[in-house]
mmCIF file of C-alpha atoms in Angstrom:
data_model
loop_
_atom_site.group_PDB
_atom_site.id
_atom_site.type_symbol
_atom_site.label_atom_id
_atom_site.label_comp_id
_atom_site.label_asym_id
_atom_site.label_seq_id
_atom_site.Cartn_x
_atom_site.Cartn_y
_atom_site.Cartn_z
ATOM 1 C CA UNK A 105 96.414 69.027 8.275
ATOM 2 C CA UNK A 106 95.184 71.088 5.556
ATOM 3 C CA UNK A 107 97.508 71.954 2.664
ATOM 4 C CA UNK A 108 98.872 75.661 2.243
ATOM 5 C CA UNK A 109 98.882 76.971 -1.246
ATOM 6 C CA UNK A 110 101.429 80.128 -1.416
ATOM 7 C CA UNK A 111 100.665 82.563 -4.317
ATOM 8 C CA UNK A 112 103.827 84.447 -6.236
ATOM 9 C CA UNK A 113 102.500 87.522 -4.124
ATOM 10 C CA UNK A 114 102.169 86.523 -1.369
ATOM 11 C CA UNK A 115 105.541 85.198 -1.531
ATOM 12 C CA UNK A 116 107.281 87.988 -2.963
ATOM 13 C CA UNK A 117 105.654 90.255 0.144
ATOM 14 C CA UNK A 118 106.907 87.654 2.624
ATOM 15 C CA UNK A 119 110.012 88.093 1.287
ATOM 16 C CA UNK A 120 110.503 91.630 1.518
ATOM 17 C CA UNK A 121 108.485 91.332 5.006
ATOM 18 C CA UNK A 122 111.285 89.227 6.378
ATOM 19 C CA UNK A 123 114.488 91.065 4.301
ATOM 20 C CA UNK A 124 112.903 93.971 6.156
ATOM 21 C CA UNK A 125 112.326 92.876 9.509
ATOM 22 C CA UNK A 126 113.974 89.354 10.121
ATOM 23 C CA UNK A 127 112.513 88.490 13.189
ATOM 24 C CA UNK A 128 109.157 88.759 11.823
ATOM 25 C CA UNK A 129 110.284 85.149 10.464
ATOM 26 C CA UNK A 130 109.927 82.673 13.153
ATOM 27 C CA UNK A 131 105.988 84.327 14.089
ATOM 28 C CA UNK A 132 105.119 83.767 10.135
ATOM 29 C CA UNK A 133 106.536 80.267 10.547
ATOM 30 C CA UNK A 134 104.884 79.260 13.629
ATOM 31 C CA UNK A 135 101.286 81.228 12.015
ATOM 32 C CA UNK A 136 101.752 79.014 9.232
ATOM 33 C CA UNK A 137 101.830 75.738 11.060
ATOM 34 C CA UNK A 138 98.614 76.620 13.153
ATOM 35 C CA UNK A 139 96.940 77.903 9.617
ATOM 36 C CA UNK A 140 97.933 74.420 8.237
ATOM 37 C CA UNK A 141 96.418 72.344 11.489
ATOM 38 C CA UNK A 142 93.348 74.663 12.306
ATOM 39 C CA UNK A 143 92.619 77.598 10.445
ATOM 40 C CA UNK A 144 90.406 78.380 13.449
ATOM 41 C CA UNK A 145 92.720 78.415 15.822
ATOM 42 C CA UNK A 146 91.731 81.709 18.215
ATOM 43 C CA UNK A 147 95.202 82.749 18.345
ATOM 44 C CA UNK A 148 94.982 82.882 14.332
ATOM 45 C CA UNK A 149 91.927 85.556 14.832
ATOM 46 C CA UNK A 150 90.739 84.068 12.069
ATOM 47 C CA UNK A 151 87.707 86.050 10.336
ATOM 48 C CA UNK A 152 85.699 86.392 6.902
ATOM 49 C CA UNK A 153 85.875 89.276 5.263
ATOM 50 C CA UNK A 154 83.085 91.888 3.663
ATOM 51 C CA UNK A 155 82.420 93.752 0.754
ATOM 52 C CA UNK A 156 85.538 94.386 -2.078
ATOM 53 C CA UNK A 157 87.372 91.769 -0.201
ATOM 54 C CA UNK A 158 83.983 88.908 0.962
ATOM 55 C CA UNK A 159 85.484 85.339 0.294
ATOM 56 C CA UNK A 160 88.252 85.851 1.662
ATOM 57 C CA UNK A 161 89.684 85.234 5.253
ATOM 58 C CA UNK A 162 92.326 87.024 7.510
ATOM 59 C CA UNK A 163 94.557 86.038 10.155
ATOM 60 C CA UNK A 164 96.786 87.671 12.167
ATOM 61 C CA UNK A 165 100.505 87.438 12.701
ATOM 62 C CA UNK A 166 101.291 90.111 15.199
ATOM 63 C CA UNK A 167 99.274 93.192 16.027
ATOM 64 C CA UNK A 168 99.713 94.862 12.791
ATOM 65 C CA UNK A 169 100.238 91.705 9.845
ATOM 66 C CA UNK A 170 97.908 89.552 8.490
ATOM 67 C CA UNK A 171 97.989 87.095 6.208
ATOM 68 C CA UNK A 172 94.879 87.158 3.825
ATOM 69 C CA UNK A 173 93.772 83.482 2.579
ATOM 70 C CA UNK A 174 91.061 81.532 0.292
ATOM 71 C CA UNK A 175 89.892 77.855 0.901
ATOM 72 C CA UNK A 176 89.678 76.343 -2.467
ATOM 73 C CA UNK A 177 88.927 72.594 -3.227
ATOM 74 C CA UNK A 178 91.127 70.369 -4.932
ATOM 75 C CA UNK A 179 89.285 68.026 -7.446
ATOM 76 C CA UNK A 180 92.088 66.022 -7.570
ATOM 77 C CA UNK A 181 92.318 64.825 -4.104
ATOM 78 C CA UNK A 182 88.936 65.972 -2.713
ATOM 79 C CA UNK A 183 90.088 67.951 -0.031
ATOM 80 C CA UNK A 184 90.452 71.788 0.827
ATOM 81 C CA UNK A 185 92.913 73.875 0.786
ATOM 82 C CA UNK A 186 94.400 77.142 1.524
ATOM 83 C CA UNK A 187 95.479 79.559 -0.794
ATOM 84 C CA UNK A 188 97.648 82.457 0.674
ATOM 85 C CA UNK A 189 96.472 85.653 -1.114
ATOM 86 C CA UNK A 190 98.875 88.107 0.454
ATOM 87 C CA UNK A 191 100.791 89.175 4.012
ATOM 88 C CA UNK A 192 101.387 92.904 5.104
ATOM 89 C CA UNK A 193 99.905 95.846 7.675
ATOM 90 C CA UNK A 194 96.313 96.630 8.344
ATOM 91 C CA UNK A 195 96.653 99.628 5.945
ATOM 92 C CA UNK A 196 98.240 97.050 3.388
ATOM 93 C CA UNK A 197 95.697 94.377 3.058
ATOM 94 C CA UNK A 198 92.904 96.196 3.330
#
């Protein structure tokens, strides 16, 4: 299981997110766990992204949130990790 690394932004946009839409809280849960296990899951859609944005991955929640994500290695313990960047809409993210 890798670990997940949450940034301030990306939780203070989860936050909102979820104050917003409360629902929205059990699919960003359950995303979460499958990021942890297999970022590669196909549900997860995971993909690399391209030019402003290249180094860094997106997966999706529901049809129109994604959460956007770095792996980053830890010296420390040798392993990688993922750092969550930032959750929202297409038009959001993007």
């Amino acid at each position: 299981m890798t670990t997940l690394l949450w940034s301030s932004a990306f939780t203070q946009k989860l936050k909102r997110k979820v104050r917003r839409n409360p629902e929205l809280r059990a699919n960003v849960e359950q995303t979460l766990r499958r990021l942890a296990q297999d970022p590669f899951d196909p549900s997860l859609k995971s993909h690399k992204l391209k030019g402003e944005l290249s180094g860094i991955w997106a997966c999706s929640v529901k049809y129109d949130l994604r959460i956007l994500f770095e792996f980053v290695y830890n010296d420390e313990t040798g392993t990688k990790e993922i750092y969550l960047l930032t959750v929202g809409g297409h038009n959001e993210v993007y």
